[in-house]
mmCIF file of C-alpha atoms and ligand atoms in Angstrom:
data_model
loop_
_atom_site.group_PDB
_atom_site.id
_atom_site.type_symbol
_atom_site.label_atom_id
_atom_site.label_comp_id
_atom_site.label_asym_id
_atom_site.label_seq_id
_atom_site.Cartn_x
_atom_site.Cartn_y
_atom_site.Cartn_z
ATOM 1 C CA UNK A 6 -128.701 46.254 96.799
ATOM 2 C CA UNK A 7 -127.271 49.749 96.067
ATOM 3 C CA UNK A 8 -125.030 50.976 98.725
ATOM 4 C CA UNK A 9 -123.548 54.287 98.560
ATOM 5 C CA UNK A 10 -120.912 55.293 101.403
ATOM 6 C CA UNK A 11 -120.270 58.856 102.308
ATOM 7 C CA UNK A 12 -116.508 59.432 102.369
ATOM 8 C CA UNK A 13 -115.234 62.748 103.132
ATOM 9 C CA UNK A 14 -111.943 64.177 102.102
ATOM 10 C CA UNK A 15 -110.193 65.855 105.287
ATOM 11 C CA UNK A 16 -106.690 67.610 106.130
ATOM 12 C CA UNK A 17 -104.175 65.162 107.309
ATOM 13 C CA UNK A 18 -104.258 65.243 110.891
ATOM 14 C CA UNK A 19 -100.403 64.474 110.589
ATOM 15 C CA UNK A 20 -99.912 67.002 108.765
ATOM 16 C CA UNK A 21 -99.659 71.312 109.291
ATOM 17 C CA UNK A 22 -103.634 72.030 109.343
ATOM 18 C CA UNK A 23 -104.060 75.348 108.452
ATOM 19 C CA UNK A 24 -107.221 77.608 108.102
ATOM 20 C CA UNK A 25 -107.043 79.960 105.494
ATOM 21 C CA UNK A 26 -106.730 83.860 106.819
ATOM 22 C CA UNK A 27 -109.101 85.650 103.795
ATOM 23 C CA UNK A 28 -112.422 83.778 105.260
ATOM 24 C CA UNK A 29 -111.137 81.157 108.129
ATOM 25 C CA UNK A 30 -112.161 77.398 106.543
ATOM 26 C CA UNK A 31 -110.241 74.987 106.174
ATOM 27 C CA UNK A 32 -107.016 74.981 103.981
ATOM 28 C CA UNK A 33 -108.145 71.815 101.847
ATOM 29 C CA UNK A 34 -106.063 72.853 98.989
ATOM 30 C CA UNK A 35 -102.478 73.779 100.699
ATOM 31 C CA UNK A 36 -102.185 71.043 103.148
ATOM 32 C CA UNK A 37 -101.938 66.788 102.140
ATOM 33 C CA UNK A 38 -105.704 65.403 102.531
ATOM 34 C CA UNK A 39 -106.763 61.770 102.211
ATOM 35 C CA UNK A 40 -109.929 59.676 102.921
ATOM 36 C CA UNK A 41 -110.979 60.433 106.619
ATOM 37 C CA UNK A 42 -109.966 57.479 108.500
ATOM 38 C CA UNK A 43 -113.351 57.415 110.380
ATOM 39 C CA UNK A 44 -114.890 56.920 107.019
ATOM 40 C CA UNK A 45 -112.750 53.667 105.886
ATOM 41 C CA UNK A 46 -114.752 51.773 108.816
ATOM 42 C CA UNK A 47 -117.859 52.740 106.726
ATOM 43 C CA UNK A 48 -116.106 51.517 103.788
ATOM 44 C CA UNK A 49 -115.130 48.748 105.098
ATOM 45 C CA UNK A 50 -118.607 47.748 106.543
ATOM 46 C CA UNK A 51 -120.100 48.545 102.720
ATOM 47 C CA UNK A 52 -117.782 46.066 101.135
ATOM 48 C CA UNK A 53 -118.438 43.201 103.722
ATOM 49 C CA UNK A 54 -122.225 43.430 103.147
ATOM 50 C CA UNK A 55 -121.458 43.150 99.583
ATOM 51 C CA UNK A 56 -118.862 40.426 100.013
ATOM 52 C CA UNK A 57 -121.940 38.345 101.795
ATOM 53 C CA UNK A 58 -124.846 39.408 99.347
ATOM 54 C CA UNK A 59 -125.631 40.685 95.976
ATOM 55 C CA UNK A 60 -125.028 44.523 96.321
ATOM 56 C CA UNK A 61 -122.868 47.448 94.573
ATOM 57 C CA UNK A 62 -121.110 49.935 96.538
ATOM 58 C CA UNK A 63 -120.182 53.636 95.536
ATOM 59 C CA UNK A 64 -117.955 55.799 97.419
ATOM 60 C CA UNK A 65 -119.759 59.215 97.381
ATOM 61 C CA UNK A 66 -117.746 62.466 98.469
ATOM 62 C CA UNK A 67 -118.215 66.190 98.185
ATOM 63 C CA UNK A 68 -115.378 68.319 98.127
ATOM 64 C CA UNK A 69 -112.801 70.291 96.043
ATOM 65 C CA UNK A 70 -110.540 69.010 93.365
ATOM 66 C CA UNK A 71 -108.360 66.883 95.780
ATOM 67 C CA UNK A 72 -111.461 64.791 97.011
ATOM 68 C CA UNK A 73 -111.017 62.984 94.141
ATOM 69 C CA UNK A 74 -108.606 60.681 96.445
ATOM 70 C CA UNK A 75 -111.072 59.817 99.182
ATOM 71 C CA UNK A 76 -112.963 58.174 96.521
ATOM 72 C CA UNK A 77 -109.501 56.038 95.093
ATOM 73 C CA UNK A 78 -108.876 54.980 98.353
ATOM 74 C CA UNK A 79 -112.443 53.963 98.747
ATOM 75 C CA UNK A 80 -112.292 51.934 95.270
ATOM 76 C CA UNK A 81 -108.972 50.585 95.856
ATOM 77 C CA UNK A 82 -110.215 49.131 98.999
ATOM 78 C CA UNK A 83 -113.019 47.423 97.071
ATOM 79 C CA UNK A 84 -115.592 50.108 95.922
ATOM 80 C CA UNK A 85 -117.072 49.364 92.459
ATOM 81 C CA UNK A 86 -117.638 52.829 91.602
ATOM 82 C CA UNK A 87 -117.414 56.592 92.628
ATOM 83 C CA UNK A 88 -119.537 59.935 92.555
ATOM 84 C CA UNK A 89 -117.147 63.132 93.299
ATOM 85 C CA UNK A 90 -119.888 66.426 93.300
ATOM 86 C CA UNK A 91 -117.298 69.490 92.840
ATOM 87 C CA UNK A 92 -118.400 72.641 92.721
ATOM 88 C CA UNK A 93 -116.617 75.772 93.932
ATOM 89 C CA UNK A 94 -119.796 77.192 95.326
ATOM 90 C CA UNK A 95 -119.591 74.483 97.547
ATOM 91 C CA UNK A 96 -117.068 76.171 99.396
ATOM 92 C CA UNK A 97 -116.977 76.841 103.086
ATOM 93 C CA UNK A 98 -120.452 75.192 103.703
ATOM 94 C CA UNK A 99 -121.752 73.942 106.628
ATOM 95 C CA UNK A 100 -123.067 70.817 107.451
ATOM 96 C CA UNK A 101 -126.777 71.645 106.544
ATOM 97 C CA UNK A 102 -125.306 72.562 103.276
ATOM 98 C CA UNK A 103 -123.459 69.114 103.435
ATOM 99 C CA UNK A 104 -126.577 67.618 104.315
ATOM 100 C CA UNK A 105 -128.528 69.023 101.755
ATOM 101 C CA UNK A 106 -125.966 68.101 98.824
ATOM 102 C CA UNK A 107 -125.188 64.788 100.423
ATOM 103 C CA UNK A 108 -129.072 63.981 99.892
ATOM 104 C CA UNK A 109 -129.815 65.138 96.570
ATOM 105 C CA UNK A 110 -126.490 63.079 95.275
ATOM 106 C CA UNK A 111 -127.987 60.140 97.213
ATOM 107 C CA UNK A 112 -131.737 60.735 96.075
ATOM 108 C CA UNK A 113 -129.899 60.629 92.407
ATOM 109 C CA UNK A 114 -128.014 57.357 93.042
ATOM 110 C CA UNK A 115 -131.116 55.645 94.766
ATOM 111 C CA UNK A 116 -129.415 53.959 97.225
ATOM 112 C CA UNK A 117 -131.159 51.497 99.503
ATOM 113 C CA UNK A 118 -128.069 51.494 102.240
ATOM 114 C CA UNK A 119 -126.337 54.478 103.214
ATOM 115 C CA UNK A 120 -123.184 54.197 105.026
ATOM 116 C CA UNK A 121 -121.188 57.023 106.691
ATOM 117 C CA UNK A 122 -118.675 57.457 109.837
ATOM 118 C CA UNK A 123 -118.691 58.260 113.019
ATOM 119 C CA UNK A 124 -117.944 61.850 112.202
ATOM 120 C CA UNK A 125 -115.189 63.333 110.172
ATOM 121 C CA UNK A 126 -111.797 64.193 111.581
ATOM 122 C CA UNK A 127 -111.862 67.657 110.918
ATOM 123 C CA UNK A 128 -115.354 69.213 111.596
ATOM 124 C CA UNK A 129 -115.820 66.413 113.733
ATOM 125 C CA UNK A 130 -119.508 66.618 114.317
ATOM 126 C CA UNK A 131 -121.398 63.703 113.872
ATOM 127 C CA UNK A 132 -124.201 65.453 112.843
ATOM 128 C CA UNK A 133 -124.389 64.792 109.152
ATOM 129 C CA UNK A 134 -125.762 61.287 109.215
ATOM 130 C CA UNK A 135 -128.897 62.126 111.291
ATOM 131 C CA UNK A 136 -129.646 65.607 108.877
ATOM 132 C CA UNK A 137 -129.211 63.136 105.504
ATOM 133 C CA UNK A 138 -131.852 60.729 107.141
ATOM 134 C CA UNK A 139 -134.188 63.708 108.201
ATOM 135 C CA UNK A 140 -133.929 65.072 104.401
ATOM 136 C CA UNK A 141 -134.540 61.726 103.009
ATOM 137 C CA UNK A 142 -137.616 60.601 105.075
ATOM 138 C CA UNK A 143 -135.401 57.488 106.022
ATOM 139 C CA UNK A 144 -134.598 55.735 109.211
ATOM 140 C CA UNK A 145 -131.445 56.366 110.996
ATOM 141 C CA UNK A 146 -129.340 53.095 112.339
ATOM 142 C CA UNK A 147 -126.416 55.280 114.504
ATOM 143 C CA UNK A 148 -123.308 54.520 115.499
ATOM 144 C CA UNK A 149 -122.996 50.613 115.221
ATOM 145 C CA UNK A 150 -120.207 48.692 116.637
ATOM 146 C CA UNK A 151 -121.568 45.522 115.454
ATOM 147 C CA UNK A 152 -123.512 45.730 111.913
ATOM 148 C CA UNK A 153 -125.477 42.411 110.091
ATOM 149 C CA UNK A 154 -127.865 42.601 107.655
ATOM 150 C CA UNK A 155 -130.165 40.257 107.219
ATOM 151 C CA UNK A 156 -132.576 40.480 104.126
ATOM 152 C CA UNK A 157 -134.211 43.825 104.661
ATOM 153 C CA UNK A 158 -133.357 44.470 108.145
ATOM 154 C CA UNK A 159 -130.289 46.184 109.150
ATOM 155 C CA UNK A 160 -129.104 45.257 112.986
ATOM 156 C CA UNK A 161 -126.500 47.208 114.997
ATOM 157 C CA UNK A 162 -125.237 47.256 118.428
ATOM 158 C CA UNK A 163 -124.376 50.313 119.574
ATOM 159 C CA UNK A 164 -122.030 50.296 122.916
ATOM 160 C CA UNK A 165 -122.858 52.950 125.265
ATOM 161 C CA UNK A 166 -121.092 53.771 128.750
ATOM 162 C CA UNK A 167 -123.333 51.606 131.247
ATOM 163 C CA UNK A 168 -125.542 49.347 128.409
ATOM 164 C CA UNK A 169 -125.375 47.867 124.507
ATOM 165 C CA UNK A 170 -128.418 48.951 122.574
ATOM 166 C CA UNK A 171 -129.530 46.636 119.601
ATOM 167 C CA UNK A 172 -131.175 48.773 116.925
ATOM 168 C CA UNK A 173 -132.901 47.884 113.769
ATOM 169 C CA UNK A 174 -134.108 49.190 110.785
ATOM 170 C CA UNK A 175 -135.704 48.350 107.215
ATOM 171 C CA UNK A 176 -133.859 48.959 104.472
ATOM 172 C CA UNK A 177 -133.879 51.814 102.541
ATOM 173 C CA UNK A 178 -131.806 53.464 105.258
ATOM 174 C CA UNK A 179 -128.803 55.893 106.629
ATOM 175 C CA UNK A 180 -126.649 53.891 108.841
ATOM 176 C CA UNK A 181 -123.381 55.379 110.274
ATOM 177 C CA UNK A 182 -120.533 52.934 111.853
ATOM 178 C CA UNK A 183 -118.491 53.793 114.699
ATOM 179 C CA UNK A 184 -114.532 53.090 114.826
ATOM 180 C CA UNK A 185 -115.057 49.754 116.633
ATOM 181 C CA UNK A 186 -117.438 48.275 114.150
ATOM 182 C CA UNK A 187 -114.343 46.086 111.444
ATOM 183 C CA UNK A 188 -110.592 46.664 110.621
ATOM 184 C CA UNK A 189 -110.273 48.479 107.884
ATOM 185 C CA UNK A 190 -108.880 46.527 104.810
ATOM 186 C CA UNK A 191 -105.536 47.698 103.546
ATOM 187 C CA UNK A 192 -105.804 48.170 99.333
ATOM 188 C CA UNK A 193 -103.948 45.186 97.765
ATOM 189 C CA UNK A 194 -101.379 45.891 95.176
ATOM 190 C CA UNK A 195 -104.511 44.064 92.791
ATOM 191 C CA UNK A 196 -107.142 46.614 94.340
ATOM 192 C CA UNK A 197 -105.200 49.660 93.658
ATOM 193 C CA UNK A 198 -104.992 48.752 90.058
ATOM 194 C CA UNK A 199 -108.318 47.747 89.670
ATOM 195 C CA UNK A 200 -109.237 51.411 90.926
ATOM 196 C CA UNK A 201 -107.582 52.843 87.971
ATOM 197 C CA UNK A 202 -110.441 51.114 85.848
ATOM 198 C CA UNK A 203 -113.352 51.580 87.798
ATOM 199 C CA UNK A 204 -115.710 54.577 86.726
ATOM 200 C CA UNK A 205 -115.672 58.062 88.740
ATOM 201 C CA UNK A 206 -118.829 60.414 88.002
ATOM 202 C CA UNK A 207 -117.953 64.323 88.781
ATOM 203 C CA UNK A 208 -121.426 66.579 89.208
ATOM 204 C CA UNK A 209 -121.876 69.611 89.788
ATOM 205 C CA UNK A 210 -124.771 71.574 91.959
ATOM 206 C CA UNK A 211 -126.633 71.969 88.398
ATOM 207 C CA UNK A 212 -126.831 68.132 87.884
ATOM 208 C CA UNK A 213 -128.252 68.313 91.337
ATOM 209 C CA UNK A 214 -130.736 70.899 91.109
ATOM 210 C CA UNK A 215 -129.516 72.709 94.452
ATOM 211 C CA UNK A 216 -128.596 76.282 93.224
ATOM 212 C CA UNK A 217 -125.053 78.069 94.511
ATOM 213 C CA UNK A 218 -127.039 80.784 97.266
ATOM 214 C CA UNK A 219 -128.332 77.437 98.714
ATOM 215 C CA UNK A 220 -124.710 76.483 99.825
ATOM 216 C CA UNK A 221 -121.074 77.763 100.713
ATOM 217 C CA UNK A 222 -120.016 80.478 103.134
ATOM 218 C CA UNK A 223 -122.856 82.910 102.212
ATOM 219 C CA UNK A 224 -125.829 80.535 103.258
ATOM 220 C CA UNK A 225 -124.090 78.860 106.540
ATOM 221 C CA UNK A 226 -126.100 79.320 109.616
ATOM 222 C CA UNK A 227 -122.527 79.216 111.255
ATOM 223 C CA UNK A 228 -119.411 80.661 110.777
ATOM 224 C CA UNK A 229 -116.023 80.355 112.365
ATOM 225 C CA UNK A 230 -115.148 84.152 113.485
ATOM 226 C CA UNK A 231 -111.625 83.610 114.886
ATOM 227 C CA UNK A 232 -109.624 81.137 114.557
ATOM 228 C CA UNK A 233 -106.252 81.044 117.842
ATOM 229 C CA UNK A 234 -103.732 78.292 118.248
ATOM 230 C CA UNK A 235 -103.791 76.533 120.972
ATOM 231 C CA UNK A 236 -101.192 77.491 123.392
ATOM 232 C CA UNK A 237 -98.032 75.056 123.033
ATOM 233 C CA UNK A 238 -97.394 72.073 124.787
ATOM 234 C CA UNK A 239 -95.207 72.616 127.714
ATOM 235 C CA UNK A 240 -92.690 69.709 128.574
ATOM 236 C CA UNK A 241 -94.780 69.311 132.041
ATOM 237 C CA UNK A 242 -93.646 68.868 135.069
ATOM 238 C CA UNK A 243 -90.573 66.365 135.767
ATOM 239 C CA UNK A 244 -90.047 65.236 139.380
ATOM 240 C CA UNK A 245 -86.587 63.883 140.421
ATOM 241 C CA UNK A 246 -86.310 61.629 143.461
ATOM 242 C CA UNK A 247 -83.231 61.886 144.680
ATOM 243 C CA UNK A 248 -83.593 62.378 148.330
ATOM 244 C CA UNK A 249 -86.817 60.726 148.628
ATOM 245 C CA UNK A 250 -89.300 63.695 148.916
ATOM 246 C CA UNK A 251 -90.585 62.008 144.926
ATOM 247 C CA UNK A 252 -94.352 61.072 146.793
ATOM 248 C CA UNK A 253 -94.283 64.452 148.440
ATOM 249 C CA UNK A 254 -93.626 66.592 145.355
ATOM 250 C CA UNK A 255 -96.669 64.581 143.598
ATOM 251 C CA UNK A 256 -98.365 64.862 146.034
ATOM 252 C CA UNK A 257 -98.629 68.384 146.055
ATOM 253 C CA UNK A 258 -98.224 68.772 142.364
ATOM 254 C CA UNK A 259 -101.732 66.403 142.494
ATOM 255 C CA UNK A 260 -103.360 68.781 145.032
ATOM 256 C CA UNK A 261 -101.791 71.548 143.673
ATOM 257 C CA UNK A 262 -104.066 71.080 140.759
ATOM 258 C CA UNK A 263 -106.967 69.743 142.011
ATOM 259 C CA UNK A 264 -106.326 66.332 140.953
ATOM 260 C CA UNK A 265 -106.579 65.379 144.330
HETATM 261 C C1 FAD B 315 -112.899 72.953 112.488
HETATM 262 C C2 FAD B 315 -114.243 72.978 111.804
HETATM 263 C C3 FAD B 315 -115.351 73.413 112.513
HETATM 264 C C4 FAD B 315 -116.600 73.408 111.893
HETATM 265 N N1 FAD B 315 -117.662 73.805 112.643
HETATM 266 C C5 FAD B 315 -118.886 73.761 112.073
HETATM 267 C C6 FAD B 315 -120.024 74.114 112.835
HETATM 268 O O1 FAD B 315 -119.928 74.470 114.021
HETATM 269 N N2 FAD B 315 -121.247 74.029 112.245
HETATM 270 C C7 FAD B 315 -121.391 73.616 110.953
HETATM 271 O O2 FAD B 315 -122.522 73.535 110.476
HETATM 272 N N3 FAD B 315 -120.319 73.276 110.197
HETATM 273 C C8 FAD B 315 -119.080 73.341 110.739
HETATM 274 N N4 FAD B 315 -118.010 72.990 109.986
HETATM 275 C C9 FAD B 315 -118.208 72.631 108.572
HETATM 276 C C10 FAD B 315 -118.488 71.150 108.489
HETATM 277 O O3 FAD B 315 -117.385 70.469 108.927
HETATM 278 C C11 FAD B 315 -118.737 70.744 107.075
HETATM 279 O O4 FAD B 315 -119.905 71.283 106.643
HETATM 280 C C12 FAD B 315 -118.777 69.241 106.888
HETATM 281 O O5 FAD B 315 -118.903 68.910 105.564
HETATM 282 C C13 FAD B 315 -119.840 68.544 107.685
HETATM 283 O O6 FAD B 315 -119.508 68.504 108.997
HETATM 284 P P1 FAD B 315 -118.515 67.435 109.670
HETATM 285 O O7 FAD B 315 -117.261 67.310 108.933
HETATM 286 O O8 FAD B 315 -118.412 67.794 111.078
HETATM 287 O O9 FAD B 315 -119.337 66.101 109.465
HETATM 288 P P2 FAD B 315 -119.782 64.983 110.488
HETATM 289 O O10 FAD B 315 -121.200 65.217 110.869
HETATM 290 O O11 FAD B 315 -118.786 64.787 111.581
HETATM 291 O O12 FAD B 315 -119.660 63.743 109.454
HETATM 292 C C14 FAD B 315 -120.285 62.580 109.682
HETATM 293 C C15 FAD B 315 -120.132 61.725 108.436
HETATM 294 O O13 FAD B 315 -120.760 62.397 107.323
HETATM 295 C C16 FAD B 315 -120.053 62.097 106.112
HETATM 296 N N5 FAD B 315 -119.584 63.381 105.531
HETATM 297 C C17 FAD B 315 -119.387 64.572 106.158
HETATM 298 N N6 FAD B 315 -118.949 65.508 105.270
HETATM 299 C C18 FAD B 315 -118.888 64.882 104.057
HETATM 300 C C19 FAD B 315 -118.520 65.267 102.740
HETATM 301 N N7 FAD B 315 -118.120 66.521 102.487
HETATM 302 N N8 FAD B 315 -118.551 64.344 101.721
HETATM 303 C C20 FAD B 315 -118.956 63.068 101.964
HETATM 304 N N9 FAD B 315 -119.321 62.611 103.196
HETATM 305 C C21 FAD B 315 -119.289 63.503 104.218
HETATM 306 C C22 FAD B 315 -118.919 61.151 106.499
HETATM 307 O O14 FAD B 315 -119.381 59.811 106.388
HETATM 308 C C23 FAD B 315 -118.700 61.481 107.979
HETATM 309 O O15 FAD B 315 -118.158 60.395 108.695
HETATM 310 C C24 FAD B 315 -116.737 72.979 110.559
HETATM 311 C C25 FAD B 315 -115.621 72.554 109.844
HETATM 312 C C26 FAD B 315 -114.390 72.539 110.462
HETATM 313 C C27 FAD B 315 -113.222 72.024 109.717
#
């Protein structure tokens, strides 16, 4: 079985995020990036499959020079082998444009699983699973907290608020994992050296037939206009209970702002 995870490479949420001021995306080059950590459940989920089967997994990202590390971490963890697609008129895209690279580097690889994340933790939209599946003709398993496969047929629960869903699919198929789904492995000092053999491919939109006004800033349907801080956090509210009047004060802090 060919599996092929999506992986994306995203700001450090740790770190000083940053949008860049000449066309407002995302300073991927200025700021520390690694593997999103919503994508190392879909790793993670890849690599047990193959652990109980016969199957290969490749750690697919696309992204700018730095991506290159979402796909170490992915074959440190256990990936046999990586696909980086870098191409600077990838730049500022959207997630159609995502969606549309994303499927021709999968069409390419022929994968019979596809496994991605929740949603990234920058963009955060969840949306690029569903629009890979669309492009590719192939079922959509969504959001699984509990993943077996089982010959052909993939099986998930998905938790909801109120119910569990079971879901199932036949393979070939997009599946996407949610953050309850495994632990993620930590890379073992014999993983991370093993990465340094295993092979990397880098395309570019040529090897993929997509052509540059079909992605980037100049073809996104969307486009972030403005781009404010968010206000500060204040220290809040401290209430002292001295002379017992504590339970009053939160009280009508509570009221006060319509908590009550
Ligand atoms: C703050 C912010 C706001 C944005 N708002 C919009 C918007 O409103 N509309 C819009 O179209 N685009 C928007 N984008 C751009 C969008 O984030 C990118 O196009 C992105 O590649 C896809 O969206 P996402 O990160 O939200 O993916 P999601 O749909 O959240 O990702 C789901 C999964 O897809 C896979 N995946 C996503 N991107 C990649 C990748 N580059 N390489 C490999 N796997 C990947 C991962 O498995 C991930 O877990 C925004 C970006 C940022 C940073």
């Amino acid at each position: 079985m060919k599996i092929v995870v999506c992986a994306k490479f995203v700001p450090d949420a740790t770190a000083d995020r940053r949008f860049r001021s000449e066309d407002n995306t995302v300073d991927r080059a200025g700021v520390d990036g690694l593997l999103s950590e919503l994508d190392e459940y879909a790793v993670e989920t890849a690599l047990t499959v193959k652990e109980a089967g016969d199957a290969e997994v490749t750690i697919l990202t696309v992204g700018p020079e730095q991506a290159a590390d979402a796909v170490k971490k992915g074959l440190q963890m256990g990936a046999d082998a990586g696909v980086h697609v870098l191409d600077d008129a990838i730049h500022g895209s959207d997630a159609v444009a995502t969606s549309l690279v994303l499927s021709k580097a999968l069409a390419k690889l022929e994968a019979d699983l596809v496994v991605f994340g929740m949603g990234s933790t920058d963009g955060s939209m969840g949306v690029v699973p569903a629009m890979v599946s669309e492009r590719l003709g192939l079922p959509a398993v969504t959001l699984g907290s509990e993943v077996t496969v089982d010959g052909n047929t993939v099986r998930i629960r998905r938790d909801g608020d109120t119910a569990s869903d079971t879901v199932e699919g036949t393979l070939p198929l997009v599946l996407s994992v949610s953050d309850q789904a495994n632990e993620p492995r930590y890379p073992s000092f014999k993983g991370i050296m093993a990465a340094k053999k295993k092979p990397v491919e880098t395309w570019t939109l040529a090897d993929l037939e997509v052509s540059a006004d079909q992605v980037g800033g100049a073809s996104s349907w969307t486009e972030v206009v403005e781009v404010t801080a968010r206000p500060a956090r204040t220290a809040g509210t401290i209430v002292t209970d001295e002379d017992g009047s504590g339970a009053a004060q939160l009280v009508e802090f509570l009221s006060t702002n319509k908590f009550l």
